[in-house]
C-alpha positions as YAML, in Angstrom:
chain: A
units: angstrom
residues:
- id: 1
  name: UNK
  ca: [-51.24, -8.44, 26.77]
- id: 2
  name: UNK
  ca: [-55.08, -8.78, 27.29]
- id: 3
  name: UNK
  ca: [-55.15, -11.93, 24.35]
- id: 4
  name: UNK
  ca: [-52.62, -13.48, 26.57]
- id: 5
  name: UNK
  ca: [-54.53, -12.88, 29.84]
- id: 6
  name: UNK
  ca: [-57.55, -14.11, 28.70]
- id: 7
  name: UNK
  ca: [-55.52, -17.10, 27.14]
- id: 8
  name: UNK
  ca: [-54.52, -17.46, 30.62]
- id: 9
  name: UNK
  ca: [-57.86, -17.53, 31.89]
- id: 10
  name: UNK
  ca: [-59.56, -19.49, 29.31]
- id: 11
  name: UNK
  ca: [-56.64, -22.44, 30.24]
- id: 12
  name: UNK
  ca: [-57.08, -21.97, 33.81]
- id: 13
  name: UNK
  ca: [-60.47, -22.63, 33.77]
- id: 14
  name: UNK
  ca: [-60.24, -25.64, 31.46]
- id: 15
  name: UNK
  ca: [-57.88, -27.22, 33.93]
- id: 16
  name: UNK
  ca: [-60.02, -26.23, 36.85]
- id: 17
  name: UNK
  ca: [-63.18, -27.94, 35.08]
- id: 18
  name: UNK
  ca: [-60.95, -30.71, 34.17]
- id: 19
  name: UNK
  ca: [-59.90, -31.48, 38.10]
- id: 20
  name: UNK
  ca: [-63.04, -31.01, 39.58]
- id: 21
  name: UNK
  ca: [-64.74, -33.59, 36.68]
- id: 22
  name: UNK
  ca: [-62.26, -35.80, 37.93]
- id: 23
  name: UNK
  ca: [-62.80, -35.37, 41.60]
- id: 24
  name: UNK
  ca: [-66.72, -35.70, 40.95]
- id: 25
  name: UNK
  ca: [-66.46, -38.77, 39.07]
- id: 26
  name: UNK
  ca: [-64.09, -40.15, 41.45]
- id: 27
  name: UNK
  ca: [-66.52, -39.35, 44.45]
- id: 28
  name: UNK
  ca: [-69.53, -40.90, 42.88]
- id: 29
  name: UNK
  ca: [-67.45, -43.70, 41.81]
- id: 30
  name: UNK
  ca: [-65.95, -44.84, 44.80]
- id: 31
  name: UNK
  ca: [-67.63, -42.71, 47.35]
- id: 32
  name: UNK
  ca: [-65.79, -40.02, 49.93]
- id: 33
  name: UNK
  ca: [-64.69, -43.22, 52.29]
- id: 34
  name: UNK
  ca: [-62.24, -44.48, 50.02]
- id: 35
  name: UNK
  ca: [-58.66, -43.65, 50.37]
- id: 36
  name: UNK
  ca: [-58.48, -43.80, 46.67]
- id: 37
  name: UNK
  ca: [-60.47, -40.68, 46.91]
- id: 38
  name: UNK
  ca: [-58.73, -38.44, 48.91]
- id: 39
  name: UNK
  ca: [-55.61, -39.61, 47.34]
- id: 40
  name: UNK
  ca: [-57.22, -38.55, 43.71]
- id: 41
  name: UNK
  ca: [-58.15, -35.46, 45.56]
- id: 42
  name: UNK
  ca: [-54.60, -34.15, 46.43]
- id: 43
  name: UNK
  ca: [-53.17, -35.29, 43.19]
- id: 44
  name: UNK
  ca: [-55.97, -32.68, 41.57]
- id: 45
  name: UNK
  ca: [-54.97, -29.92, 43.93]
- id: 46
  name: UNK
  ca: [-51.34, -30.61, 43.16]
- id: 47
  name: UNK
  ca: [-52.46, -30.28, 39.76]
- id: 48
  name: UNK
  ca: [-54.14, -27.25, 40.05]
- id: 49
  name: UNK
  ca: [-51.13, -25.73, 42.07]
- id: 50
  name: UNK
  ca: [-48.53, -26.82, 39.35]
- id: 51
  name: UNK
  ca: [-51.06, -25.56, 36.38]
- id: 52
  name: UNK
  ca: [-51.20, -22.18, 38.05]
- id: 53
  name: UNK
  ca: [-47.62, -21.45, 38.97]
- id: 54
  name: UNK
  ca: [-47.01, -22.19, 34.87]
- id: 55
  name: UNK
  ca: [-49.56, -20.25, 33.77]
- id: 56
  name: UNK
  ca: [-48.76, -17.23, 36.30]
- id: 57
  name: UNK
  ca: [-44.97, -17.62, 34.84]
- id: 58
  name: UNK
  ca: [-46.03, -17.76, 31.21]
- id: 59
  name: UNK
  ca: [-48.20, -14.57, 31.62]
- id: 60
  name: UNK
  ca: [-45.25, -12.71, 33.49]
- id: 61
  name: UNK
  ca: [-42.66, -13.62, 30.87]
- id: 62
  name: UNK
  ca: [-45.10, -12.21, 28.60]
- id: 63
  name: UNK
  ca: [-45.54, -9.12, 30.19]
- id: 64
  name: UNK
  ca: [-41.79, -8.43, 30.47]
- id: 65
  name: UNK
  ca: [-41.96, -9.02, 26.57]
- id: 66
  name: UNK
  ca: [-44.65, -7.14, 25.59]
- id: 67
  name: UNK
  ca: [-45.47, -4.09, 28.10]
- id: 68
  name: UNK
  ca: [-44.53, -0.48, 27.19]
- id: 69
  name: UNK
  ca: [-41.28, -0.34, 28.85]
- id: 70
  name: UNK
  ca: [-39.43, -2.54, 27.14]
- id: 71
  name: UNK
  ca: [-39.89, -1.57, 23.95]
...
């Protein structure tokens, strides 16, 4: 269980990096006036919601697997 949580982790904060590299470059880019911006900006945080929900999912599928009680 801790390999996958720090799996978990390790992903999440790829994906995190990822986003806000995006958002940066986007900002210097085209400056915090544009609406291309902002709409680059909600697409990361969608992003970053959707990436969490999966990752919380795979973790809890497997802890059902692999904790002590259901062996």
């Amino acid at each position: 269980m801790g390999t996958t949580t720090a799996w978990v982790l390790r992903t999440w904060l790829r994906f995190t990096l990822l986003f806000a590299l995006i958002v940066g470059a986007t900002w210097l880019y085209l400056g915090s006036a544009s609406g291309w911006f902002w709409v680059v900006t909600v697409g990361a945080v969608v992003a970053e919601w959707y990436v969490v929900r999966q990752l919380a999912r795979e973790w809890s599928w497997e802890a059902r697997a692999t904790w002590w009680w259901s062996a």
